[in-house]
C-alpha positions as a printed Julia matrix, in Angstrom:
57×3 Matrix{Float64}:
 133.23  106.41  125.26
 135.08  109.44  127.15
 136.4   111.91  124.37
 138.68  114.62  124.32
 137.1   118.15  124.89
 139.37  119.6   122.64
 139.68  117.63  119.18
 136.8   114.99  120.05
 139.06  112.27  119.76
 137.89  109.08  122.19
 140.35  108.37  124.59
 140.35  105.18  126.81
 138.47  105.47  130.05
 141.95  104.87  131.84
 142.59  107.94  130.59
 139.57  109.45  131.43
 140.28  108.25  135.2
 143.62  109.87  135.67
 143.65  112.99  133.31
 139.41  114.19  133.41
 138.91  117.4   135.77
 136.69  117.41  138.56
 133.56  118.06  135.98
 134.52  114.34  134.65
 136.01  116.06  131.36
 139.05  115.46  129.34
 140.34  118.88  128.13
 143.56  117.26  125.94
 144.33  113.93  124.86
 147.15  112.78  124.1
 147.42  113.84  120.75
 146.23  117.89  122.1
 148.91  118.26  125.17
 152.66  117.65  125.66
 153.82  114.36  127.0
 155.18  116.9   129.76
 152.01  117.94  130.68
 150.75  114.17  130.84
 153.53  113.47  132.84
 153.36  116.35  135.25
 148.97  116.0   135.8
 149.87  112.34  136.8
 152.83  112.94  139.08
 150.23  115.83  140.72
 147.68  113.68  141.17
 149.64  110.53  142.14
 148.9   110.45  145.31
 145.15  111.92  145.31
 142.26  109.91  146.79
 139.9   108.29  144.03
 136.9   110.36  143.45
 133.72  108.97  143.69
 133.27  108.26  139.96
 136.45  106.72  140.04
 135.63  104.7   142.91
 132.29  103.17  141.22
 134.09  102.68  138.06
């Protein structure tokens, strides 16, 4: 299971797929970041193509 790098909480695979960086690390979970940040990242990545890891999961 993926974990938040900040607090070590488990995050869902879906959250990790959307919010992990290019090295598949989740820098902050919903408890560690504001909802505004989550919404902004979601908006920025909405039109990006899937990475290799996303395509095979």
